[in-house]
Structure formats: structure tokens, C-alpha cells
XYZ file of C-alpha atoms in Angstrom:
331
model
C 37.297 -13.395 122.924
C 38.051 -13.513 119.190
C 39.722 -16.667 119.335
C 37.045 -18.308 121.049
C 34.233 -17.254 118.481
C 36.788 -18.500 115.782
C 37.215 -21.796 117.360
C 33.137 -22.213 117.970
C 32.643 -21.544 114.078
C 35.336 -24.198 113.181
C 33.667 -26.749 115.166
C 30.439 -25.714 113.708
C 31.714 -26.328 110.542
C 33.553 -29.348 111.117
C 30.266 -30.903 112.751
C 28.317 -30.116 109.632
C 30.955 -31.358 107.075
C 30.896 -34.756 109.449
C 27.287 -34.889 109.087
C 26.905 -34.102 105.562
C 29.816 -36.576 104.599
C 27.942 -39.225 106.846
C 25.149 -38.418 104.788
C 26.599 -38.878 101.300
C 28.162 -42.142 102.574
C 24.925 -43.975 103.516
C 23.532 -45.621 100.191
C 20.028 -46.851 99.988
C 19.775 -49.801 97.815
C 16.506 -49.793 95.488
C 14.975 -53.086 93.624
C 12.940 -52.727 90.733
C 10.036 -53.844 92.690
C 10.779 -51.488 95.624
C 10.967 -48.739 92.867
C 7.638 -49.515 91.439
C 5.959 -50.004 94.765
C 7.529 -46.229 95.674
C 6.269 -44.655 92.468
C 2.751 -46.034 92.943
C 2.527 -44.905 96.731
C 4.249 -41.451 95.558
C 2.665 -40.833 92.275
C 0.005 -37.827 92.267
C -1.782 -38.735 89.355
C -2.887 -41.954 90.954
C -3.931 -40.212 94.031
C -6.106 -37.842 91.822
C -7.712 -40.962 90.005
C -8.299 -42.366 93.240
C -10.320 -39.437 94.499
C -12.178 -39.273 91.296
C -13.296 -42.799 91.615
C -14.295 -41.912 95.140
C -16.274 -39.128 93.993
C -17.978 -41.005 91.542
C -19.066 -43.795 94.059
C -20.555 -41.163 96.273
C -22.325 -39.957 93.166
C -24.018 -43.380 92.874
C -25.352 -43.177 96.454
C -26.540 -39.564 95.789
C -28.443 -41.104 92.568
C -30.084 -43.888 94.870
C -30.992 -41.158 97.199
C -33.132 -39.287 94.585
C -35.617 -42.106 94.385
C -36.749 -41.396 97.947
C -39.379 -38.913 98.971
C -37.975 -35.475 99.922
C -39.450 -34.227 103.360
C -39.164 -31.002 104.600
C -40.534 -29.303 107.814
C -41.224 -26.103 109.670
C -41.996 -24.960 113.202
C -42.878 -21.532 114.783
C -43.805 -19.766 117.765
C -45.554 -16.774 118.368
C -46.429 -14.458 121.311
C -47.915 -11.095 121.357
C -49.227 -8.740 124.361
C -51.223 -5.680 124.150
C -54.488 -4.025 125.195
C -57.995 -4.302 123.859
C -60.879 -1.290 124.233
C -63.912 -3.075 125.868
C -67.548 -1.366 126.072
C -69.547 -2.379 128.697
C -72.813 -0.306 129.132
C -71.499 3.169 129.551
C -68.368 2.003 130.534
C -65.068 1.810 128.538
C -61.960 0.535 129.589
C -58.747 -1.504 128.328
C -58.159 -4.784 128.801
C -54.697 -6.521 128.560
C -54.801 -9.326 125.632
C -51.923 -11.941 125.557
C -51.665 -14.028 122.532
C -49.486 -17.442 122.452
C -49.546 -19.398 118.994
C -47.748 -22.671 117.982
C -47.503 -23.700 114.478
C -45.806 -26.423 112.543
C -46.069 -27.947 109.094
C -44.662 -31.245 107.387
C -44.156 -31.722 103.687
C -43.272 -34.673 101.709
C -42.778 -34.839 97.676
C -42.812 -38.365 95.954
C -41.815 -38.437 92.371
C -44.253 -40.386 90.461
C -42.522 -39.985 87.054
C -40.177 -37.694 86.030
C -39.446 -38.888 82.491
C -36.782 -41.647 83.504
C -34.517 -38.923 84.643
C -33.747 -40.429 87.872
C -33.242 -44.063 86.204
C -30.950 -42.505 83.295
C -28.920 -40.495 85.931
C -28.087 -43.426 87.957
C -26.973 -45.303 84.864
C -24.918 -42.216 84.079
C -23.267 -42.371 87.529
C -22.452 -46.171 86.999
C -20.893 -45.617 83.743
C -18.736 -42.617 85.138
C -17.684 -44.878 87.930
C -16.586 -47.849 85.481
C -14.735 -45.138 83.719
C -13.155 -43.690 86.845
C -11.944 -47.324 87.601
C -10.552 -48.093 84.169
C -8.813 -44.751 84.335
C -7.133 -45.457 87.677
C -5.900 -48.896 86.314
C -4.392 -47.192 83.284
C -2.942 -44.682 85.442
C -1.193 -47.689 87.622
C -0.146 -49.303 84.544
C 1.394 -46.317 83.182
C 3.329 -45.562 86.513
C 4.507 -49.305 86.514
C 5.641 -49.082 82.921
C 7.494 -45.517 83.168
C 9.006 -46.665 86.186
C 10.380 -50.126 85.106
C 11.534 -48.066 81.716
C 13.639 -45.618 83.763
C 15.035 -48.138 86.009
C 16.401 -50.581 83.331
C 17.523 -47.142 81.606
C 19.924 -46.302 84.876
C 21.021 -50.019 84.596
C 21.826 -49.640 81.016
C 23.699 -46.462 81.219
C 25.723 -47.943 84.146
C 26.645 -50.774 81.833
C 27.570 -48.476 78.959
C 29.494 -45.918 81.258
C 31.664 -49.266 82.397
C 32.046 -50.052 79.046
C 33.272 -46.729 77.885
C 35.928 -46.604 80.757
C 37.305 -50.233 79.862
C 37.773 -48.673 76.309
C 39.459 -45.733 77.685
C 41.830 -47.934 79.971
C 42.595 -50.176 76.854
C 43.308 -47.148 74.408
C 45.412 -45.582 77.154
C 47.226 -48.232 77.222
C 47.792 -48.847 73.650
C 48.740 -45.332 73.527
C 51.591 -45.887 75.819
C 52.861 -49.014 73.469
C 52.668 -46.908 70.522
C 54.398 -44.057 72.198
C 57.451 -46.272 73.214
C 57.447 -47.700 69.195
C 57.680 -44.424 68.289
C 60.410 -43.332 70.628
C 62.748 -46.143 69.240
C 61.560 -45.721 65.761
C 59.580 -48.783 64.768
C 56.304 -46.961 64.087
C 55.779 -43.339 62.628
C 54.713 -40.353 64.575
C 51.433 -40.543 62.406
C 50.267 -43.479 64.763
C 51.142 -41.894 67.792
C 48.785 -38.848 66.761
C 46.078 -41.126 65.681
C 46.133 -43.118 69.217
C 45.930 -39.810 70.963
C 42.842 -38.927 68.890
C 41.363 -42.180 69.722
C 41.940 -41.573 73.537
C 40.456 -38.645 73.196
C 37.352 -39.587 71.424
C 36.977 -42.418 74.496
C 37.460 -39.732 77.145
C 34.440 -37.743 75.471
C 32.387 -40.799 75.162
C 32.988 -41.475 79.047
C 31.894 -38.053 79.731
C 28.869 -38.374 77.585
C 27.992 -41.498 79.485
C 28.330 -40.170 82.640
C 26.061 -37.428 81.953
C 23.523 -39.743 80.586
C 23.398 -41.753 83.511
C 23.012 -38.564 85.672
C 20.262 -37.609 83.614
C 18.762 -41.046 83.761
C 19.108 -41.254 87.535
C 17.501 -37.776 87.808
C 14.418 -38.840 85.790
C 13.982 -41.870 87.724
C 13.999 -40.232 91.236
C 11.880 -37.402 89.822
C 9.529 -39.934 88.978
C 9.677 -42.019 92.452
C 9.633 -38.736 94.018
C 12.249 -39.302 97.026
C 14.800 -37.129 98.179
C 17.127 -35.796 95.256
C 19.989 -35.229 97.681
C 20.192 -38.946 98.871
C 22.664 -41.598 97.516
C 21.037 -44.555 95.946
C 22.147 -47.480 94.464
C 19.671 -49.459 91.783
C 19.973 -53.030 92.170
C 20.302 -55.151 88.690
C 17.354 -57.526 88.927
C 18.214 -61.490 88.694
C 17.247 -63.510 86.038
C 16.945 -67.316 86.026
C 16.691 -68.775 82.739
C 15.503 -72.203 84.259
C 12.144 -70.493 85.364
C 11.601 -69.170 81.793
C 9.760 -71.447 79.399
C 11.236 -70.998 75.866
C 8.848 -71.764 73.348
C 10.206 -72.852 69.764
C 8.157 -72.243 66.674
C 5.182 -71.272 68.756
C 2.159 -70.573 66.468
C 0.838 -67.243 67.190
C -2.057 -65.609 65.562
C -2.268 -61.816 64.875
C -6.091 -61.908 65.558
C -5.726 -63.538 68.741
C -3.070 -61.184 69.902
C -5.246 -58.080 68.694
C -7.979 -59.474 70.612
C -6.272 -59.835 73.733
C -4.673 -56.292 73.425
C -8.175 -54.823 73.203
C -9.330 -56.700 76.083
C -6.860 -55.516 78.229
C -6.687 -51.968 77.207
C -8.072 -49.815 80.612
C -8.016 -46.568 78.394
C -9.744 -48.275 75.904
C -12.356 -49.345 78.578
C -12.701 -46.225 79.893
C -13.355 -44.469 76.709
C -16.252 -46.795 75.798
C -17.545 -46.085 79.361
C -17.588 -42.203 78.303
C -18.985 -43.086 75.177
C -21.990 -45.037 76.869
C -21.997 -41.788 79.094
C -22.930 -39.469 76.225
C -25.215 -41.878 74.786
C -27.251 -41.698 78.188
C -27.150 -38.011 78.433
C -28.547 -37.854 74.829
C -31.330 -40.161 75.848
C -31.929 -37.853 79.043
C -32.424 -35.010 76.816
C -34.742 -36.733 74.811
C -37.020 -37.846 77.785
C -36.937 -34.349 79.365
C -40.062 -33.756 76.839
C -42.209 -36.256 78.597
C -44.582 -35.198 81.326
C -43.552 -35.206 85.165
C -46.013 -36.585 87.549
C -45.311 -35.554 91.406
C -47.362 -36.312 94.658
C -46.986 -33.956 97.167
C -48.195 -34.653 100.849
C -48.353 -31.916 103.644
C -49.759 -31.778 107.013
C -50.202 -28.730 109.303
C -50.858 -28.152 112.792
C -51.545 -24.706 114.438
C -52.502 -24.157 118.090
C -53.484 -20.809 119.417
C -53.947 -19.699 122.878
C -55.215 -16.340 123.801
C -55.555 -14.821 127.463
C -57.871 -12.091 127.932
C -59.326 -12.479 131.517
C -59.796 -16.298 131.639
C -57.615 -18.707 129.344
C -58.768 -20.405 126.530
C -57.275 -22.489 123.620
C -58.088 -23.022 119.893
C -56.346 -25.698 118.043
C -56.464 -26.851 114.392
C -55.091 -29.595 112.606
C -55.148 -30.212 108.815
C -53.799 -32.770 106.424
C -53.443 -32.339 102.652
C -52.585 -34.645 99.539
C -52.279 -33.342 96.098
C -50.759 -34.500 92.949
C -48.662 -32.287 90.695
C -48.693 -32.453 86.883
C -46.054 -30.711 84.753
C -45.936 -30.467 81.116
C -43.326 -29.067 78.848
C -44.916 -27.082 76.319
C -42.133 -25.177 75.127
C -38.581 -25.504 77.015
């Protein structure tokens, strides 16, 4: 029994080790464009900016709805049953009394003039939508720039690590030559110590380059928000010099470059939209001092049925139109 349990545990351990080794051997190649696409899909800040844009679009629809009249209605049913004292000559007796009632009303409010509040609120919502669009575009630009920078940093650290390893191998070969020369007496011992120091420095550089490469990969994986336990190979992007147009002695104007940079900055456009929102809010506060006109239309329907001995019915219908004027004296 004991050997059977040990055999089972050993088989489980071997299967887990085999699975982990198989997973570690699976290498996923990621190009620069694939890394950018993954980052754009998984970045939570982009999702927040997209939600803000959707919310601003819904707000515009709500502001348009404020121009429409508001309609409300009510409906009620009533039933009562009791007895009523009836006198006929010298006789007095109680008689059953049943009352049924139905009532309803419909009210509509139409804003005639409210100090341009609806118009300014609509403009504010449109400016907020523009700000949200530019903020989303700026967030995309930041994700693309940060991902590309981290991706290229990984490739740079890989090249620096390769150079450091080549320098270490070269210094180790030179150390063997110096050691052989010192043994035959053609070079002093101090040269051997200097070469050993050089090898040690190169080993330290290799270790530092390896650490830098690991940190760069972790930063890139964190930006991509992918599985940190996976094994990834970041592919060096190709560069075709034939497709690149090189301009020699091009005439560049600093004013034109500044204008192009300002026109392409999404964050600047977003802040300009926010400034427009503040100006509209100030104007809205000033217009709140103007009088407000509203038109209210109401219709009422009341039907009452009273049953005593015979069935009788009474109905009433009314319709009313009134205009309300609201003026702030002190607010």
C-alpha cells in the first residue's frame, strides 16, 4: 500500500514537470505591430476613455430630449359601500349605498423660454463629447508610444547583452593567452592580474545586461497585460532602406513644424474643449438671471357611478391651459 501511494505521487510529479517543461518550451513570437494591437486591446485606460465617450454621447441625446414637452398622467379607481338613513313620512330605515368612481388626468409641460438653459446645456454636452474623443485619441497615442518604446528597449537590451557576452568571451581568450605568456616569463604577473580584473568587469557587465533585459521584458509584458509566466520572443522589425525617402538639405521651417505639432496634439484639443465648457458654464450662470416661461396643459376626467336603489351615473370632463411665469428676484 505504501509503495503504491509513493508510485502515484511520483507519477503525478512527473506529469506536472512534463507539463511545465512543455509549456516553458512553447515560445510565442510577438512582432512590434502585434504588441501594439495587444496593448490597444487590453489597456484599461483606453476602456475607461471609451466609456467616457459613450457616456458623453448619451448625454447629448438627453439634452435633445429636454427640448420636448414632459407628459405625466395619473389614473385611480374608487369603490365604497355603506348604508344611508332614509326617512319617508313617519318611517325611517337604512338603505344600501354603493359608490364607484374612476378618475384620470394628463398633464403636459412645455418650456417656452428658460433663459437659454437647454441650448447652452446642449453645447456643453457637445463640447464634452469632443473632449472625450480627443482624450481617447490621446490615450491611444500614449499606449502606442509606450508600447513601441518598451518593445525597442527590449531589442536594445538584447543587443547590448550579446555585445557584453562577446566582450566577455574575447577577454577570457585573452586571459588564457596572458596566463600562458606569464608562465613562460614573457610577460609580468601584473598583466595577468589586470586581465583577470577585465574579465571580472565583463562578467559584471553581462550580469547587469541580463538584469536590464529581464526588467525591460517585465515592463513590456505589464504594458501588454499578457501572461507573465509565458515564454515570449520579441521579433526585430525589418527595415528596408529602399522604401525610405531620404531628403538631403531639406528646408524645414520651425514655425511650420510648431503649427503641425499643435494641430496634431489631441491633449491640447481636449483641453481647449474643456475651456469651452467652462466658458459655456459661465454664460449659463449669467442667463439664469433671466425670467423663465413655461406652458402647462392639463386634462382631467372624472366618472362617478352611484347605486342606491336604481343605477345612476355622473361624469365630468375638464381641460385646462395655463402659462406659468417664473422670475428670480433673489437667488
